[in-house]
Short mmCIF file of C-alpha atoms in Angstrom, two decimals:
data_model
loop_
_atom_site.label_atom_id
_atom_site.label_comp_id
_atom_site.label_asym_id
_atom_site.label_seq_id
_atom_site.Cartn_x
_atom_site.Cartn_y
_atom_site.Cartn_z
CA MET A 1 -13.46 7.33 -9.43
CA GLN A 2 -14.83 5.29 -6.53
CA ALA A 3 -12.46 4.98 -3.58
CA LYS A 4 -10.58 1.71 -3.29
CA PHE A 5 -9.67 0.26 0.12
CA SER A 6 -6.67 -1.93 0.82
CA PRO A 7 -6.53 -3.49 4.31
CA SER A 8 -3.08 -3.59 5.87
CA LEU A 9 -2.76 -7.20 6.98
CA MET A 10 -0.07 -6.52 9.58
CA CYS A 11 -2.96 -4.98 11.56
CA MET A 12 -5.35 -7.92 11.31
CA ASP A 13 -5.93 -10.57 13.98
CA LEU A 14 -3.61 -13.30 12.76
CA THR A 15 -5.26 -15.84 15.08
CA ARG A 16 -8.33 -15.43 12.84
CA PHE A 17 -6.46 -15.34 9.54
CA ARG A 18 -8.79 -17.39 7.31
CA GLU A 19 -11.97 -15.98 8.87
CA GLN A 20 -10.95 -12.37 8.39
CA ILE A 21 -9.58 -12.84 4.86
CA GLU A 22 -12.71 -14.65 3.70
CA ALA A 23 -14.84 -11.88 5.21
CA MET A 24 -12.95 -9.23 3.20
CA ASN A 25 -12.52 -11.10 -0.08
CA SER A 26 -15.66 -9.61 -1.62
CA THR A 27 -14.90 -6.00 -0.68
CA ALA A 28 -11.13 -5.39 -0.58
CA ALA A 29 -9.59 -3.89 -3.72
CA PHE A 30 -6.13 -5.13 -2.68
CA TYR A 31 -4.50 -6.80 0.31
CA HIS A 32 -1.56 -4.75 1.59
CA VAL A 33 1.32 -6.88 2.88
CA ASP A 34 4.17 -5.12 4.67
CA ILE A 35 7.54 -6.86 4.70
CA MET A 36 10.06 -5.24 7.04
CA ASP A 37 13.59 -6.42 7.67
CA GLY A 38 14.42 -4.86 11.06
CA SER A 39 17.14 -2.83 9.33
CA TYR A 40 15.55 -0.32 6.95
CA VAL A 41 12.91 0.09 9.66
CA LYS A 42 13.21 -1.12 13.25
CA ASN A 43 10.42 -3.63 12.98
CA ILE A 44 9.93 -7.09 11.49
CA THR A 45 6.51 -8.05 10.13
CA LEU A 46 5.21 -10.31 7.37
CA SER A 47 7.08 -12.44 4.84
CA PRO A 48 6.90 -14.24 1.49
CA PHE A 49 5.66 -17.28 3.44
CA PHE A 50 2.66 -15.20 4.55
CA ILE A 51 1.99 -14.25 0.90
CA GLU A 52 2.13 -17.92 -0.12
CA ASN A 53 -0.54 -18.84 2.45
CA LEU A 54 -2.67 -15.79 1.67
CA ARG A 55 -2.64 -16.71 -2.03
CA LYS A 56 -4.30 -20.04 -1.20
CA ILE A 57 -7.46 -18.39 0.11
CA THR A 58 -7.92 -15.28 -2.03
CA ASP A 59 -8.06 -14.00 -5.58
CA VAL A 60 -7.81 -10.39 -4.39
CA PRO A 61 -4.60 -8.79 -5.72
CA ILE A 62 -1.80 -9.06 -3.17
CA ASP A 63 0.10 -5.78 -2.93
CA VAL A 64 3.50 -6.07 -1.26
CA HIS A 65 5.29 -3.12 0.35
CA LEU A 66 8.98 -3.85 0.87
CA MET A 67 10.54 -1.88 3.72
CA VAL A 68 13.90 -3.58 3.34
CA ASN A 69 17.45 -2.50 2.59
CA HIS A 70 17.98 -5.05 -0.18
CA PRO A 71 14.76 -5.42 -2.18
CA GLU A 72 16.60 -7.40 -4.85
CA ASP A 73 16.87 -10.28 -2.33
CA ILE A 74 13.15 -10.33 -1.51
CA ILE A 75 11.51 -9.55 -4.87
CA PRO A 76 12.10 -13.04 -6.39
CA MET A 77 10.62 -14.68 -3.29
CA CYS A 78 7.53 -12.45 -3.45
CA ILE A 79 7.05 -13.28 -7.12
CA GLU A 80 7.37 -17.00 -6.39
CA ALA A 81 4.91 -16.72 -3.48
CA GLY A 82 2.22 -15.19 -5.70
CA ALA A 83 2.39 -11.43 -5.14
CA ASP A 84 0.57 -9.36 -7.78
CA ILE A 85 2.08 -5.93 -7.08
CA ILE A 86 5.51 -5.27 -5.57
CA SER A 87 6.66 -1.85 -4.38
CA PHE A 88 9.88 -0.72 -2.76
CA HIS A 89 11.41 2.51 -1.46
CA PRO A 90 13.57 4.14 -4.16
CA GLU A 91 16.36 5.05 -1.74
CA THR A 92 16.96 1.32 -1.15
CA ALA A 93 17.61 0.74 -4.86
CA ASN A 94 19.09 3.93 -6.33
CA ASN A 95 21.64 2.12 -8.48
CA LYS A 96 19.21 -0.54 -9.74
CA ILE A 97 15.72 0.95 -9.87
CA PHE A 98 15.21 0.28 -13.59
CA ARG A 99 16.53 -3.26 -13.23
CA LEU A 100 14.18 -4.08 -10.36
CA LEU A 101 11.11 -2.53 -11.97
CA THR A 102 11.85 -4.43 -15.19
CA GLN A 103 12.38 -7.66 -13.25
CA ILE A 104 8.95 -7.33 -11.65
CA LYS A 105 7.22 -6.48 -14.93
CA ASP A 106 9.01 -9.27 -16.83
CA ALA A 107 7.55 -11.71 -14.29
CA GLY A 108 4.07 -10.51 -15.27
CA ARG A 109 3.50 -8.55 -12.07
CA ARG A 110 2.79 -4.89 -11.41
CA CYS A 111 5.41 -2.62 -9.89
CA GLY A 112 5.47 0.47 -7.74
CA VAL A 113 7.49 2.69 -5.47
CA VAL A 114 6.79 4.07 -2.00
CA LEU A 115 7.67 7.66 -1.13
CA ASN A 116 8.49 8.61 2.45
CA PRO A 117 6.99 11.84 3.81
CA ALA A 118 10.15 13.82 2.99
CA THR A 119 10.72 12.27 -0.47
CA PRO A 120 9.49 14.63 -3.23
CA ALA A 121 7.09 13.56 -5.98
CA GLU A 122 9.52 14.88 -8.58
CA SER A 123 12.03 12.15 -7.64
CA ILE A 124 10.16 9.51 -9.67
CA ARG A 125 10.06 11.45 -12.93
CA GLU A 126 12.78 9.43 -14.75
CA TYR A 127 10.95 6.12 -14.34
CA ALA A 128 7.32 7.19 -13.74
CA HIS A 129 6.29 5.68 -17.09
CA LEU A 130 7.13 2.22 -15.76
CA LEU A 131 5.08 2.47 -12.57
CA ASP A 132 1.70 0.89 -11.92
CA LYS A 133 1.36 2.43 -8.46
CA VAL A 134 2.91 5.17 -6.34
CA THR A 135 2.33 4.96 -2.61
CA VAL A 136 2.75 8.03 -0.44
CA MET A 137 3.57 7.47 3.21
CA SER A 138 1.56 9.86 5.36
CA VAL A 139 3.52 8.71 8.43
CA ASP A 140 7.15 7.69 8.81
CA PRO A 141 7.55 4.04 7.78
CA GLY A 142 7.86 1.14 10.18
CA PHE A 143 5.11 1.22 12.79
CA ALA A 144 1.31 1.47 12.95
CA GLY A 145 -0.50 4.10 14.99
CA GLN A 146 1.53 7.21 14.10
CA THR A 147 0.23 10.76 13.68
CA PHE A 148 -0.92 11.75 10.19
CA ILE A 149 1.33 14.21 8.32
CA PRO A 150 -1.05 16.48 6.33
CA GLN A 151 1.72 17.96 4.14
CA THR A 152 1.92 14.62 2.32
CA LEU A 153 -1.42 15.38 0.63
CA ASN A 154 0.33 17.98 -1.53
CA LYS A 155 2.44 15.15 -2.89
CA ILE A 156 -0.65 13.19 -3.88
CA ARG A 157 -1.89 16.21 -5.83
CA GLN A 158 1.50 16.62 -7.51
CA LEU A 159 1.56 12.95 -8.52
CA ILE A 160 -1.93 13.18 -10.01
CA ALA A 161 -1.00 16.34 -11.90
CA MET A 162 2.15 14.63 -13.22
CA ARG A 163 0.10 11.60 -14.29
CA GLU A 164 -2.42 13.74 -16.15
CA GLU A 165 0.23 15.90 -17.80
CA HIS A 166 2.29 13.01 -19.15
CA GLY A 167 -0.31 10.27 -19.58
CA TYR A 168 1.18 7.96 -16.94
CA HIS A 169 -0.99 5.09 -15.75
CA TYR A 170 -0.01 4.62 -12.10
CA LEU A 171 -2.53 4.51 -9.27
CA THR A 172 -1.91 6.81 -6.32
CA GLU A 173 -2.18 5.33 -2.86
CA ILE A 174 -1.83 6.66 0.69
CA ASP A 175 -0.43 4.66 3.60
CA GLY A 176 -0.71 5.75 7.21
CA SER A 177 -3.44 6.87 9.62
CA CYS A 178 -6.36 6.62 7.18
CA ASN A 179 -9.40 6.78 9.45
CA ALA A 180 -12.45 8.82 10.46
CA ARG A 181 -10.28 11.79 11.44
CA THR A 182 -8.51 11.98 8.08
CA PHE A 183 -10.82 10.47 5.43
CA ARG A 184 -12.26 13.83 4.40
CA GLN A 185 -8.99 15.63 3.80
CA ILE A 186 -7.39 12.59 2.15
CA ALA A 187 -10.33 12.12 -0.21
CA ALA A 188 -10.10 15.78 -1.21
CA SER A 189 -6.58 15.10 -2.56
CA GLY A 190 -8.04 12.78 -5.24
CA VAL A 191 -6.04 9.72 -4.16
CA ASP A 192 -7.11 6.41 -5.72
CA VAL A 193 -6.40 3.87 -2.94
CA PHE A 194 -6.70 4.12 0.86
CA ILE A 195 -4.67 1.69 2.96
CA VAL A 196 -6.67 1.05 6.14
CA GLY A 197 -5.33 -0.56 9.28
CA THR A 198 -5.96 -0.59 13.00
CA SER A 199 -7.75 2.72 13.50
CA GLY A 200 -9.42 2.86 10.09
CA LEU A 201 -10.78 -0.70 10.00
CA PHE A 202 -9.81 -3.48 12.38
CA ASN A 203 -10.58 -1.68 15.65
CA LEU A 204 -14.07 -0.67 14.54
CA ASP A 205 -15.63 -4.03 15.38
CA ASP A 206 -14.53 -7.49 16.49
CA ASP A 207 -16.34 -8.89 13.45
CA VAL A 208 -14.29 -7.70 10.46
CA ALA A 209 -17.29 -7.81 8.11
CA GLN A 210 -19.12 -5.44 10.47
CA ALA A 211 -15.97 -3.36 10.80
CA TRP A 212 -15.82 -3.00 7.01
CA GLN A 213 -19.43 -1.82 6.85
CA LYS A 214 -18.76 0.72 9.60
CA MET A 215 -15.66 1.96 7.79
CA GLU A 216 -17.59 2.45 4.54
CA SER A 217 -20.36 4.28 6.38
CA ILE A 218 -17.87 6.57 8.14
CA PHE A 219 -16.09 7.24 4.86
CA ALA A 220 -19.35 8.05 3.05
CA GLU A 221 -20.49 10.35 5.84
CA GLU A 222 -17.16 12.18 6.09
CA THR A 223 -16.65 12.63 2.37
CA ALA A 224 -20.28 13.63 1.72
CA ALA A 225 -19.74 16.56 4.07
CA ALA A 226 -16.64 17.70 2.21
#
């Protein structure tokens, strides 16, 4: 399967919002939108209002990652704003995971969960059949620019093995420090989607279209040598 890239929009230059989105519309598989509440993680980033404005200038699927303590409060707003995929951290919804996943799917959207570095793959087994995507954090959640945690690649392999064994349909995705230093080892895990941010994409060139080409060239070179 060809690698899919999902730019993390918290890392983009928001003063050039339309320019950068239009430059990526033909190449991005998804747009990754982080919503943080300042409580689950000590940072505050994007919002349903951002999704609403993004929806106006793209048909690329909008993939929302909720880093919030009460996802049930934010999910309806994301649906209304036009999100296509909504994922949350299971530990924020332990007593209502099935309800929230069903709510997202009943609205005609895709659903997923996000696993922190210390959260085992096995933890999703009871509801894996409902999932369209499982995101593995390869850094602790909340801030860009952290050091890659290589042990998380074992989790990707476990999730793929679980998918193949049981016929699940979810995509696997990795979030955190995907760049020239890590592309080769991440690709070797078999992951489906790479979330790229500051180091993997936006800092490669001031022109985001040129940055995308450079990223693809780096990825091809690194993975060809694997």
